[in-house]
Amino acid sequence: MAGSGTAQLRTGDALLRVEHLVVNFHAGPRQRVHAVSDVSFDVLEGETLGLVGESGCGKSTTGRAVMQLPRPTSGSVRFAGQELTALKRGALRETRPQMQMIFQDPISSLNPRRRVVDIVAEPLAIWGRGGGAERDAKVREVFDAVGLDVDAAGDRRPYQFSGGQCQRISIARSLMLDPRLLICDEPVSALDVSVQAQILNLLADTKKRYGLTMIFIAHDLAVVKNVSDRVAVMYLGKLCEVAGADDLYEHPTHPYTNALLASIPEPDPQVRPSTNGAGLAGEIPSPVSPPSGCRFRTRCPRAQDRCAAEEPQMRQMRPDHFVACHFPVESPVSFGATRSTASNQ
Ligand SMILES: Nc1ncnc2c1ncn2[C@@H]1O[C@H](COP(=O)(O)OP(=O)(O)O)[C@@H](O)[C@H]1O
Ligand code: SF4
Ligand SMILES: [Mg+2]
């Protein structure tokens, strides 16, 4: 898209359903940053949605808007049957423990002066949950879940750990309040490549162990593929393409998705990446004055006049595959169901 629309929303109960989400920021006199512009997606219970796009496209803002941090400019965020945007402060606070966020830079997200055992235990203290013995047992359990020994590690401070270990501590902390939804915002982007796979595996194990639902944010499609059931591709505040993870990689349909895939290095230097003529040239435009029509048109090799005049709407291309583009790379194929209700694949 970069376009809008809700064709990608599924029927039935989703744990999270976001519709027409808009987040604008003020940027000086009479200037607005259009960070998120009419974005809709849903996440079924137990599912992982990958949210992918270049830096600055609005991924973190989307994640924070789901948590109502801050409240979005407009749109609907329905979580576990409750419309979060309509909740008063007190009621919203009550829902907060059910949604936790993990950030890119694990070391700076942990208080450097505190022992890690206290950092991990802190959410229970803040929320006044559990007595001493219960808290200790929960701390021990989550340390164990993230592969750290509380007796050996608990008294140390964050700076005494590596980035990967600090991310383990952040994950442990996020589990203390038994969340239902975990929003992981580029959780491995700041880590050494050798450590990334360990943290991705840990997140997958944690999801299974605690029955979590996840939004996994990354700028790297290769990282997102392995952890996601479904992937939403974002460009300049809009969604371009939403599909089951395997289908997205096998049949990338939006020119931007093709460009992102083409930019993933091939492991075999003899093999030239297949680009469908879709290299990603130029810079992402400013979200202060995004292009008319399709926001991707200034960089799109397939752009035509219509793309400047008319914003593309999401439409179904294949079962559980939706794209917002006037001239997609693949044509729609015929299929039986009019709308997929597939859950975890
Ligand atoms: N608090 C803010 N005030 C003004 N602009 C912001 C603020 N937060 C984010 N932005 C802008 O919104 C856009 C989207 O940012 P962000 O959601 O952080 O992107 P991503 O996470 O995809 O890198 C960027 O242009 C960014 O500069
Ligand atoms: S072909 Fe047009 S609508 Fe499709 S991505 Fe390119 S500019 Fe946008
Ligand atoms: Mg971000």
PDB file of N, CA, C and O in Angstrom, residues 2 6 11 51 58 65 90 94 106 118 151 167 196 200 234 262 287 294 311 328 331:
ATOM      1  N   ALA A   2       0.942   0.700  -0.554  1.00  0.00           N
ATOM      2  CA  ALA A   2       0.629   1.379   0.583  1.00  0.00           C
ATOM      3  C   ALA A   2      -0.721   1.971   0.446  1.00  0.00           C
ATOM      4  O   ALA A   2      -0.961   2.967  -0.173  1.00  0.00           O
ATOM      5  N   THR A   6      -9.816  -3.172   4.909  1.00  0.00           N
ATOM      6  CA  THR A   6      -9.955  -4.132   6.001  1.00  0.00           C
ATOM      7  C   THR A   6     -10.215  -5.553   5.499  1.00  0.00           C
ATOM      8  O   THR A   6     -10.613  -6.414   6.276  1.00  0.00           O
ATOM      9  N   THR A  11     -13.000 -13.221  10.071  1.00  0.00           N
ATOM     10  CA  THR A  11     -14.235 -13.310  10.841  1.00  0.00           C
ATOM     11  C   THR A  11     -13.938 -14.096  12.119  1.00  0.00           C
ATOM     12  O   THR A  11     -12.925 -14.780  12.213  1.00  0.00           O
ATOM     13  N   LEU A  51       5.389  -7.999  11.935  1.00  0.00           N
ATOM     14  CA  LEU A  51       5.142  -6.672  11.365  1.00  0.00           C
ATOM     15  C   LEU A  51       6.486  -6.169  10.857  1.00  0.00           C
ATOM     16  O   LEU A  51       7.419  -5.980  11.638  1.00  0.00           O
ATOM     17  N   GLY A  58       6.706   3.144  10.958  1.00  0.00           N
ATOM     18  CA  GLY A  58       5.600   3.225  11.921  1.00  0.00           C
ATOM     19  C   GLY A  58       5.361   1.951  12.712  1.00  0.00           C
ATOM     20  O   GLY A  58       4.333   1.826  13.384  1.00  0.00           O
ATOM     21  N   ALA A  65       0.737   1.992  20.089  1.00  0.00           N
ATOM     22  CA  ALA A  65      -0.675   2.412  20.017  1.00  0.00           C
ATOM     23  C   ALA A  65      -1.597   1.273  20.445  1.00  0.00           C
ATOM     24  O   ALA A  65      -2.654   1.508  21.031  1.00  0.00           O
ATOM     25  N   GLY A  90      -8.361   4.198  34.671  1.00  0.00           N
ATOM     26  CA  GLY A  90      -8.301   3.130  35.672  1.00  0.00           C
ATOM     27  C   GLY A  90      -8.538   1.763  35.048  1.00  0.00           C
ATOM     28  O   GLY A  90      -7.802   0.805  35.303  1.00  0.00           O
ATOM     29  N   GLU A  94      -5.968  -1.594  34.387  1.00  0.00           N
ATOM     30  CA  GLU A  94      -6.244  -2.986  34.766  1.00  0.00           C
ATOM     31  C   GLU A  94      -5.902  -3.973  33.639  1.00  0.00           C
ATOM     32  O   GLU A  94      -5.565  -5.114  33.889  1.00  0.00           O
ATOM     33  N   PRO A 106      18.172  -4.193  24.921  1.00  0.00           N
ATOM     34  CA  PRO A 106      17.855  -4.803  26.218  1.00  0.00           C
ATOM     35  C   PRO A 106      18.623  -4.163  27.369  1.00  0.00           C
ATOM     36  O   PRO A 106      18.093  -4.062  28.472  1.00  0.00           O
ATOM     37  N   ASP A 118      15.745  -8.248  41.343  1.00  0.00           N
ATOM     38  CA  ASP A 118      14.756  -7.234  41.723  1.00  0.00           C
ATOM     39  C   ASP A 118      14.072  -6.650  40.490  1.00  0.00           C
ATOM     40  O   ASP A 118      12.884  -6.323  40.524  1.00  0.00           O
ATOM     41  N   ASP A 151      20.052 -18.331  41.125  1.00  0.00           N
ATOM     42  CA  ASP A 151      21.009 -18.324  42.234  1.00  0.00           C
ATOM     43  C   ASP A 151      22.362 -17.763  41.784  1.00  0.00           C
ATOM     44  O   ASP A 151      23.027 -17.055  42.532  1.00  0.00           O
ATOM     45  N   GLN A 167      18.560  -9.511  27.128  1.00  0.00           N
ATOM     46  CA  GLN A 167      17.259  -9.732  26.490  1.00  0.00           C
ATOM     47  C   GLN A 167      16.527 -10.873  27.183  1.00  0.00           C
ATOM     48  O   GLN A 167      15.306 -10.834  27.338  1.00  0.00           O
ATOM     49  N   GLN A 196      21.298 -14.042  17.922  1.00  0.00           N
ATOM     50  CA  GLN A 196      19.922 -13.787  17.475  1.00  0.00           C
ATOM     51  C   GLN A 196      19.084 -15.063  17.462  1.00  0.00           C
ATOM     52  O   GLN A 196      17.950 -15.082  17.942  1.00  0.00           O
ATOM     53  N   LEU A 200      15.555 -15.917  19.340  1.00  0.00           N
ATOM     54  CA  LEU A 200      14.360 -16.273  18.560  1.00  0.00           C
ATOM     55  C   LEU A 200      13.818 -17.622  19.016  1.00  0.00           C
ATOM     56  O   LEU A 200      12.604 -17.794  19.179  1.00  0.00           O
ATOM     57  N   MET A 234       4.680  -3.290   6.115  1.00  0.00           N
ATOM     58  CA  MET A 234       4.277  -1.899   6.349  1.00  0.00           C
ATOM     59  C   MET A 234       5.197  -0.951   5.596  1.00  0.00           C
ATOM     60  O   MET A 234       6.412  -1.182   5.511  1.00  0.00           O
ATOM     61  N   ALA A 262      14.100  -8.988  -2.233  1.00  0.00           N
ATOM     62  CA  ALA A 262      15.265  -8.925  -3.113  1.00  0.00           C
ATOM     63  C   ALA A 262      16.484  -8.391  -2.371  1.00  0.00           C
ATOM     64  O   ALA A 262      17.625  -8.662  -2.758  1.00  0.00           O
ATOM     65  N   PRO A 287       7.170  11.292   6.402  1.00  0.00           N
ATOM     66  CA  PRO A 287       5.777  11.077   6.810  1.00  0.00           C
ATOM     67  C   PRO A 287       5.055  12.381   7.143  1.00  0.00           C
ATOM     68  O   PRO A 287       3.882  12.380   7.467  1.00  0.00           O
ATOM     69  N   CYS A 294      -0.995   6.025  -3.663  1.00  0.00           N
ATOM     70  CA  CYS A 294      -0.175   4.987  -3.031  1.00  0.00           C
ATOM     71  C   CYS A 294       1.100   5.611  -2.489  1.00  0.00           C
ATOM     72  O   CYS A 294       1.856   6.235  -3.234  1.00  0.00           O
ATOM     73  N   GLU A 311      -5.773   5.869  -3.880  1.00  0.00           N
ATOM     74  CA  GLU A 311      -5.113   5.001  -2.902  1.00  0.00           C
ATOM     75  C   GLU A 311      -5.608   3.561  -3.073  1.00  0.00           C
ATOM     76  O   GLU A 311      -6.815   3.320  -3.074  1.00  0.00           O
ATOM     77  N   PRO A 328      -0.488  -5.376  -8.895  1.00  0.00           N
ATOM     78  CA  PRO A 328       0.348  -6.317  -8.134  1.00  0.00           C
ATOM     79  C   PRO A 328       1.203  -7.190  -9.041  1.00  0.00           C
ATOM     80  O   PRO A 328       0.898  -7.353 -10.230  1.00  0.00           O
ATOM     81  N   SER A 331      -1.148 -12.004 -10.314  1.00  0.00           N
ATOM     82  CA  SER A 331      -2.586 -11.821 -10.474  1.00  0.00           C
ATOM     83  C   SER A 331      -3.313 -12.688  -9.463  1.00  0.00           C
ATOM     84  O   SER A 331      -2.790 -13.716  -9.042  1.00  0.00           O
TER      85      SER A 331
END
